[in-house]
């Protein structure tokens, strides 16, 4: 056990990459500034890496996978390392959360929750490592047929800035559980906790080359990883535009990929819903992480009979929300960057629907930070741009509907399909509507972004493809080999 000072000290990683268990600068020697969204000030640096660094990381991962120490560990031994890492993350929740908040801007309480979820990823997948079984298939007489689940090899991971630590766990933990060796390119806008967690992984004794982290720009280091001929799979979370680039690169290398590209997720509120339970959840689904969540529930569909009441209640709540610095009492922190702030403010200014309510930015919010007052629009035409496109900020659209059939039509009528929620007490309707939703996850009388490590998650259409979380992710990071033995 470490002393209290060490456990809560904010340790800012040096501008180095982790390659083959060595901390090394970018081959070019270049670094780039890390800016805190809280005040817009640079406070750290990361390596500004390029193809040469990615080459070295992929080579280290290949060596680990092909005959290195990692390849000799049993599944239980892999799992044990992961569980030890989970425990160490829990010991460091406070310093990791402080670092995440400084780097990403999210309220400190959300950052603490994120660290616990990150630990849970390593615990869950560590526990699962030795529980993925093969099968024996009855075939012809004289044959024994075994189906094995094998790792893919070297897996590439490109993650976004909205949940740097959680995404590390979500993407890398299932790959490790299956015995792959990993190379991760975290987002240039926020990646310091990923580097700190990698430091903790060294402490628990992961062999060299199993976890490699190369920081840098998307169109340089990210592109080099996506294009690399030495990787066997790529897992990507981010924008649909870059998703197309990743899938194209994967196709050229004849490898698979998972894409998690965000959404415009509907929450349908029927007139028999328990509004007392629904209202705080509806608000939180938009405000959490400043609305910078792929599964944010940003389209609220409300049945006509209760429309005025729900709109009034939501407007009241949004008016009471103030963007602020990310301290203990914060609910809505700054957005990640000046670019994202401008993008969200442009959506608000150019919205093609009536503005119903606006929150505020607190007077004491630090100068220079990227604060945006939350906004509610309604009634929105379902086809309005503001009701169709992912804003990635604290912006809610409210859309009225008459009946179940119309609700289903509107809910499904975007290019995305990630998550949906249904608020109703009617059991038959819960079944009908959840089956009718075109998306990867449906909540009934609840909503949850983040967490739910056990629950398969992912989208269809412009939200991407493939599944993360749960055992589904273990299947993504492995392939099936069928061995047919004619033993006579
Ligand atoms: P992005 O897609 O550019 O960045 C995501 C990751 O991809 C980062 O690590 C980035 O460095 C990397 N990347 C960028 N270009 C690349 C390339 N050519 N090759 C390989 N990797 C590359 O996202 P952004 O610009 O940071 O955000 C823009 C919008 O994307 C947001 O407004 C939001 O709508 C969406 N987004 C979605 C998620 C999500 O969780 N699904 C996360 C972040 C952003």
XYZ file of C-alpha atoms and ligand atoms in Angstrom:
532
model
C 0.000 0.000 0.000
C 1.358 3.403 -0.913
C 1.229 6.355 1.434
C -1.636 8.812 1.016
C 0.524 11.497 -0.579
C 1.740 9.237 -3.343
C -1.733 7.952 -4.007
C -3.248 11.367 -4.542
C -0.265 13.063 -6.223
C -1.048 14.310 -9.710
C 1.646 12.628 -11.792
C 1.914 14.072 -15.264
C 3.562 11.640 -17.675
C 6.597 12.721 -19.673
C 6.266 13.205 -23.458
C 7.260 9.618 -24.177
C 5.827 6.593 -25.931
C 5.693 3.143 -24.369
C 7.283 0.652 -26.756
C 8.423 -2.816 -25.648
C 8.174 -1.738 -21.976
C 10.600 1.159 -22.556
C 9.598 4.816 -22.319
C 11.065 6.454 -25.417
C 10.746 9.836 -27.129
C 9.394 10.082 -30.668
C 12.106 9.118 -33.178
C 11.825 12.632 -34.624
C 12.211 14.115 -31.126
C 9.025 16.140 -31.691
C 6.560 16.896 -28.923
C 3.218 18.675 -28.810
C 1.479 20.701 -26.111
C -1.437 19.385 -24.087
C -3.981 22.087 -23.314
C -6.403 21.899 -20.387
C -10.001 22.641 -21.479
C -10.615 24.158 -18.050
C -8.559 27.290 -18.801
C -7.197 26.796 -22.312
C -3.623 26.730 -20.970
C -0.935 24.223 -21.959
C 0.162 22.184 -18.935
C 1.956 19.138 -20.338
C 3.483 17.693 -23.477
C 3.151 14.428 -25.363
C 5.281 12.818 -28.049
C 4.301 13.950 -31.555
C 4.939 10.592 -33.170
C 4.949 9.414 -36.756
C 5.261 6.257 -38.840
C 8.721 5.414 -37.449
C 7.339 5.177 -33.903
C 4.375 3.119 -35.045
C 6.795 0.758 -36.860
C 8.748 0.247 -33.643
C 5.584 -0.347 -31.591
C 4.174 -2.857 -34.065
C 7.529 -4.680 -34.129
C 7.552 -4.849 -30.301
C 3.993 -6.193 -30.263
C 4.847 -8.741 -32.948
C 7.831 -9.968 -30.926
C 5.624 -10.331 -27.833
C 2.990 -12.250 -29.759
C 5.299 -14.456 -31.834
C 7.270 -16.379 -29.235
C 7.803 -13.653 -26.618
C 7.074 -14.143 -22.932
C 3.441 -13.104 -23.456
C 2.857 -16.012 -25.825
C 3.990 -18.488 -23.145
C 1.546 -17.342 -20.450
C -1.547 -19.388 -19.738
C -4.940 -17.719 -20.015
C -5.194 -17.708 -16.211
C -1.803 -15.976 -15.920
C -2.895 -13.310 -18.420
C -6.083 -12.826 -16.440
C -4.196 -12.520 -13.159
C -2.038 -9.695 -14.537
C -5.150 -7.882 -15.697
C -6.858 -8.232 -12.331
C -3.732 -6.896 -10.607
C -3.838 -3.912 -12.956
C -7.508 -3.403 -12.074
C -6.615 -3.329 -8.371
C -3.804 -0.851 -8.952
C -6.127 1.440 -10.934
C -8.541 1.357 -7.985
C -5.701 2.327 -5.631
C -5.001 5.274 -7.927
C -8.559 6.424 -8.597
C -7.917 9.844 -7.121
C -4.711 10.770 -8.935
C -5.955 9.295 -12.209
C -9.233 11.217 -11.854
C -7.415 14.491 -11.154
C -5.295 13.944 -14.247
C -8.318 13.057 -16.401
C -10.149 16.170 -15.268
C -7.197 18.425 -15.999
C -6.646 16.816 -19.405
C -10.230 16.307 -20.573
C -12.100 18.904 -18.493
C -14.803 16.565 -17.205
C -16.187 17.198 -13.683
C -14.050 15.463 -11.084
C -16.892 13.235 -9.902
C -17.420 11.952 -13.452
C -13.689 11.324 -13.747
C -13.710 9.287 -10.516
C -16.593 7.207 -11.839
C -14.687 6.711 -15.118
C -11.650 5.339 -13.283
C -13.786 2.788 -11.455
C -15.264 1.678 -14.774
C -11.757 1.443 -16.247
C -10.710 -0.811 -13.361
C -13.838 -2.862 -13.905
C -12.878 -3.497 -17.559
C -9.597 -5.081 -16.468
C -11.323 -7.008 -13.685
C -14.093 -8.316 -15.938
C -11.860 -9.284 -18.841
C -9.133 -10.565 -16.513
C -11.732 -12.887 -15.020
C -12.954 -13.900 -18.459
C -9.513 -14.725 -19.909
C -9.647 -18.417 -18.991
C -13.371 -18.863 -19.534
C -13.558 -18.693 -23.308
C -13.991 -22.304 -24.334
C -13.862 -24.064 -27.660
C -16.316 -26.726 -28.857
C -16.324 -30.289 -30.087
C -18.607 -30.883 -33.084
C -20.184 -34.301 -33.711
C -19.208 -35.237 -37.291
C -18.588 -38.427 -39.243
C -17.570 -41.648 -37.520
C -13.808 -41.744 -37.096
C -13.476 -37.973 -36.841
C -12.805 -35.634 -33.975
C -13.649 -32.003 -34.743
C -12.517 -29.246 -32.407
C -13.336 -25.572 -32.703
C -10.688 -23.370 -31.122
C -10.917 -19.656 -30.410
C -7.525 -18.091 -31.103
C -6.117 -14.583 -30.733
C -5.785 -12.463 -33.862
C -2.173 -11.389 -33.283
C -1.232 -7.716 -33.102
C -4.264 -5.488 -32.619
C -4.348 -1.733 -33.294
C -6.473 0.549 -31.124
C -7.363 4.144 -31.987
C -9.406 5.804 -29.267
C -11.011 9.234 -28.797
C -10.599 11.959 -26.197
C -14.012 11.813 -24.534
C -13.254 8.912 -22.150
C -9.484 8.349 -22.469
C -9.123 5.944 -19.536
C -12.389 4.089 -20.053
C -11.686 3.657 -23.755
C -8.276 2.224 -22.921
C -10.001 -0.435 -20.825
C -12.862 -1.004 -23.240
C -10.642 -1.466 -26.256
C -7.448 -3.033 -24.915
C -8.666 -5.282 -22.048
C -10.646 -7.773 -24.186
C -7.788 -7.925 -26.704
C -5.330 -8.805 -23.916
C -7.709 -11.353 -22.406
C -7.678 -13.267 -25.695
C -3.858 -13.183 -25.856
C -3.305 -10.477 -28.474
C -0.484 -7.923 -28.234
C -1.658 -4.331 -28.596
C -0.600 -0.990 -30.061
C -2.698 1.991 -29.062
C -2.806 5.486 -30.508
C -4.821 7.576 -28.055
C -6.320 10.950 -28.994
C -4.029 13.975 -29.114
C -6.661 16.089 -27.290
C -6.608 13.925 -24.126
C -4.452 10.880 -23.493
C -2.502 11.358 -20.269
C -4.468 8.825 -18.194
C -3.881 6.208 -20.881
C -0.139 6.787 -20.414
C -0.472 6.634 -16.601
C -2.425 3.398 -16.760
C 0.295 1.988 -18.999
C 2.806 2.960 -16.273
C 0.699 0.983 -13.804
C 0.674 -1.969 -16.221
C 4.486 -1.964 -16.089
C 4.319 -2.033 -12.299
C 2.168 -5.173 -12.283
C 4.581 -6.874 -14.653
C 3.057 -7.154 -18.121
C 5.788 -8.607 -20.353
C 7.455 -6.354 -22.966
C 5.514 -5.506 -26.128
C 2.055 -6.436 -24.835
C 0.835 -2.885 -24.275
C 2.412 -0.271 -26.541
C 1.243 3.332 -26.601
C 2.196 5.828 -29.271
C 0.807 9.346 -28.956
C 0.423 11.877 -31.745
C -1.817 13.307 -34.380
C -4.600 11.341 -35.995
C -3.624 11.999 -39.590
C 0.027 11.094 -38.893
C 0.477 8.493 -36.132
C -3.149 7.297 -36.337
C -3.041 6.936 -40.088
C 0.309 5.096 -39.891
C -1.197 2.592 -37.450
C -4.347 2.086 -39.519
C -2.259 1.547 -42.682
C 0.340 -0.699 -41.066
C 0.819 -4.064 -42.740
C 1.944 -5.616 -39.446
C -1.396 -5.380 -37.611
C -4.083 -8.052 -37.704
C -7.109 -6.045 -36.571
C -8.064 -2.487 -35.764
C -10.502 -1.198 -33.189
C -11.625 2.411 -33.677
C -13.860 4.804 -31.778
C -14.369 8.327 -33.109
C -16.020 10.210 -35.939
C -17.766 8.609 -38.928
C -15.428 10.514 -41.267
C -12.341 8.875 -39.770
C -14.260 5.590 -39.481
C -14.411 5.475 -43.279
C -10.619 6.022 -43.439
C -10.034 3.198 -40.937
C -12.319 0.775 -42.721
C -10.694 1.578 -46.068
C -7.232 0.963 -44.592
C -8.420 -2.300 -43.023
C -9.874 -3.434 -46.349
C -6.567 -2.749 -48.123
C -4.780 -4.927 -45.555
C -7.507 -7.612 -45.611
C -8.044 -7.327 -41.858
C -11.142 -6.821 -39.747
C -12.133 -3.771 -37.771
C -14.702 -2.585 -35.284
C -16.026 0.948 -35.651
C -17.866 2.837 -32.908
C -18.854 6.147 -34.459
C -21.395 7.834 -32.240
C -25.110 8.424 -32.632
C -28.192 10.562 -32.282
C -29.902 8.321 -29.798
C -33.650 8.643 -29.163
C -35.443 8.420 -25.831
C -39.177 7.830 -26.325
C -41.396 9.068 -23.513
C -44.940 7.635 -23.684
C -47.839 9.230 -21.860
C -47.927 6.462 -19.220
C -44.266 6.945 -18.257
C -43.086 7.491 -14.689
C -41.968 11.077 -15.277
C -40.452 11.498 -11.858
C -38.041 8.691 -12.667
C -37.540 9.738 -16.292
C -36.807 13.456 -16.022
C -33.445 13.371 -14.200
C -32.258 10.563 -16.438
C -33.296 12.449 -19.595
C -31.289 15.456 -18.435
C -28.241 13.481 -17.388
C -28.151 11.581 -20.681
C -27.400 14.882 -22.432
C -25.308 16.635 -19.802
C -22.997 13.807 -18.806
C -19.475 14.470 -20.057
C -20.726 17.712 -21.598
C -22.791 15.764 -24.125
C -19.531 14.430 -25.566
C -20.668 10.845 -25.318
C -21.305 8.580 -28.305
C -24.441 7.233 -26.658
C -25.795 10.579 -25.386
C -29.616 10.506 -25.485
C -29.974 13.739 -27.420
C -33.362 13.231 -29.118
C -36.263 13.086 -26.693
C -39.538 12.050 -28.326
C -42.590 12.959 -26.229
C -46.185 11.818 -26.705
C -48.606 14.700 -27.399
C -50.734 14.299 -24.270
C -47.784 15.013 -21.950
C -45.700 17.098 -24.367
C -46.297 20.512 -22.760
C -45.640 19.215 -19.247
C -42.446 17.392 -20.187
C -41.129 20.326 -22.201
C -41.827 22.703 -19.317
C -40.102 20.417 -16.820
C -37.051 19.822 -19.035
C -36.743 23.530 -19.857
C -36.844 24.394 -16.181
C -34.108 21.904 -15.398
C -31.879 23.024 -18.270
C -32.242 26.690 -17.281
C -30.845 25.693 -13.889
C -27.699 24.058 -15.319
C -24.544 26.170 -15.399
C -21.349 25.157 -17.159
C -18.454 25.598 -14.761
C -14.940 24.574 -13.881
C -14.647 20.889 -13.059
C -14.623 20.964 -9.230
C -16.561 18.909 -6.697
C -19.904 20.615 -7.369
C -19.626 20.679 -11.190
C -22.207 18.881 -13.332
C -21.244 20.350 -16.701
C -17.576 21.100 -17.354
C -15.917 22.642 -20.406
C -15.923 21.004 -23.840
C -12.687 19.400 -24.948
C -11.260 22.091 -27.247
C -11.786 25.458 -28.870
C -12.666 23.561 -32.063
C -15.426 21.544 -30.372
C -16.751 24.646 -28.591
C -16.998 26.478 -31.902
C -18.653 23.504 -33.562
C -21.306 23.209 -30.818
C -21.941 26.965 -30.684
C -22.391 27.017 -34.446
C -24.966 24.225 -34.217
C -26.811 26.215 -31.537
C -26.666 29.516 -33.438
C -27.765 27.969 -36.731
C -30.341 25.540 -35.292
C -33.362 25.019 -37.533
C -35.774 24.667 -34.586
C -37.091 27.009 -31.858
C -34.817 27.475 -28.813
C -36.866 26.581 -25.734
C -34.366 27.049 -22.942
C -30.762 27.847 -22.302
C -28.635 27.254 -19.228
C -25.771 29.520 -18.279
C -22.013 29.640 -17.833
C -21.104 30.304 -14.206
C -19.404 33.628 -13.460
C -16.512 31.881 -11.764
C -15.761 29.522 -14.677
C -12.027 29.934 -15.326
C -11.164 32.358 -18.082
C -10.013 30.819 -21.366
C -11.894 27.520 -20.837
C -14.254 26.041 -23.407
C -17.617 26.542 -21.685
C -20.950 26.286 -23.474
C -24.340 26.919 -21.865
C -26.648 23.946 -22.487
C -29.551 24.369 -24.911
C -32.940 22.754 -25.509
C -34.722 22.955 -28.867
C -38.321 22.073 -29.603
C -40.677 21.281 -31.064
C -38.166 19.985 -33.625
C -39.119 18.699 -37.025
C -37.705 15.146 -37.002
C -35.805 15.998 -40.195
C -34.302 19.242 -38.849
C -30.524 19.268 -39.053
C -30.239 19.820 -35.302
C -32.394 16.702 -34.787
C -30.432 14.580 -37.256
C -26.722 15.344 -36.797
C -24.500 14.452 -33.847
C -23.664 17.740 -32.089
C -21.419 16.246 -29.379
C -22.310 18.931 -26.866
C -24.990 19.731 -24.244
C -27.812 20.152 -26.750
C -31.197 18.446 -26.495
C -33.880 18.201 -29.191
C -37.487 17.503 -28.271
C -39.846 16.029 -30.851
C -43.585 15.443 -30.329
C -45.360 12.284 -31.556
C -48.947 10.986 -31.628
C -48.778 7.215 -31.244
C -46.510 4.190 -31.020
C -46.165 3.764 -34.770
C -45.101 7.363 -35.271
C -42.660 7.163 -32.349
C -40.957 4.108 -33.853
C -40.738 5.776 -37.268
C -39.184 8.974 -35.915
C -36.831 7.132 -33.546
C -35.394 5.042 -36.373
C -35.264 7.834 -38.906
C -31.632 8.999 -38.682
C -28.453 7.696 -40.265
C -27.296 6.441 -36.855
C -28.322 3.444 -34.742
C -26.465 3.144 -31.438
C -28.757 3.261 -28.381
C -32.448 3.956 -27.684
C -34.594 4.270 -24.573
C -38.300 3.636 -24.044
C -40.136 5.136 -21.105
C -43.466 3.362 -20.551
C -45.213 1.174 -17.972
C -46.958 -0.889 -20.677
C -45.254 -4.305 -20.857
C -46.501 -5.123 -24.353
C -45.266 -1.797 -25.664
C -41.892 -2.327 -24.009
C -41.501 -5.539 -26.008
C -42.866 -4.236 -29.321
C -40.928 -0.997 -29.378
C -37.622 -2.421 -28.152
C -37.768 -5.024 -30.935
C -38.614 -2.326 -33.490
C -35.607 -0.120 -32.636
C -32.832 -0.140 -35.258
C -29.829 0.050 -32.963
C -27.436 -1.990 -30.827
C -28.749 -1.356 -27.320
C -32.192 -0.493 -25.912
C -32.940 0.662 -22.379
C -36.451 0.299 -20.948
C -37.240 2.816 -18.195
C -33.609 3.807 -17.769
C -30.568 5.004 -19.660
C -26.885 4.550 -19.166
C -23.930 5.880 -21.019
C -20.624 4.415 -19.904
C -20.475 1.598 -17.394
C -22.272 -1.599 -18.230
C -18.977 -3.339 -18.921
C -20.839 -6.671 -19.175
C -23.342 -5.414 -21.762
C -22.549 -5.819 -25.478
C -22.452 -2.374 -27.049
C -22.134 -1.008 -30.566
C -24.112 0.242 -33.482
C -25.412 -0.230 -36.969
C -25.239 2.009 -40.055
C -23.382 5.295 -39.438
C -22.889 4.349 -35.768
C -20.470 1.670 -36.975
C -20.278 -2.077 -36.625
C -18.896 -4.760 -34.350
C -19.517 -5.038 -30.631
C -17.493 -3.981 -27.621
C -18.062 -4.841 -23.950
C -19.307 -8.177 -22.619
C -18.206 -11.483 -24.131
C -19.044 -10.078 -27.571
C -15.745 -8.147 -27.477
C -13.806 -11.335 -26.770
C -15.248 -12.770 -29.948
C -14.220 -9.672 -31.934
C -10.632 -10.032 -30.726
C -10.353 -13.715 -31.645
C -11.001 -15.989 -34.572
C -12.252 -19.507 -34.923
C -10.000 -22.310 -36.066
C -11.655 -25.667 -36.816
C -9.407 -28.733 -36.499
C -10.751 -31.828 -38.267
C -8.966 -34.989 -37.207
C -9.610 -38.189 -39.192
C -8.396 -40.581 -36.534
C -9.989 -43.622 -38.158
P -11.706 11.926 -34.738
O -12.477 10.823 -35.351
O -10.893 12.811 -35.630
O -10.671 11.348 -33.635
C -10.796 10.098 -33.007
C -9.432 9.395 -33.007
O -9.050 9.124 -34.350
C -8.292 10.219 -32.410
O -7.385 9.363 -31.715
C -7.595 10.780 -33.640
O -6.232 11.097 -33.426
C -7.733 9.622 -34.609
N -7.643 9.990 -36.023
C -8.007 11.156 -36.623
N -7.731 11.110 -37.941
C -7.197 9.902 -38.194
C -6.728 9.243 -39.367
N -6.726 9.857 -40.555
N -6.254 7.982 -39.267
C -6.247 7.352 -38.081
N -6.664 7.921 -36.926
C -7.143 9.175 -36.977
O -12.720 12.796 -33.891
P -12.587 14.354 -33.473
O -12.161 15.201 -34.614
O -11.738 14.373 -32.275
O -14.107 14.704 -33.128
C -14.978 15.080 -34.193
C -16.356 14.504 -34.000
O -16.282 13.078 -33.938
C -17.047 14.886 -32.701
O -17.666 16.125 -32.777
C -18.029 13.757 -32.538
O -19.183 14.000 -33.293
C -17.295 12.580 -33.102
N -16.656 11.768 -32.031
C -17.273 10.632 -31.652
C -16.725 9.883 -30.620
C -17.378 8.621 -30.145
O -17.238 8.270 -28.977
N -18.047 7.889 -31.005
C -15.569 10.288 -29.980
C -14.936 11.453 -30.414
C -15.507 12.180 -31.439
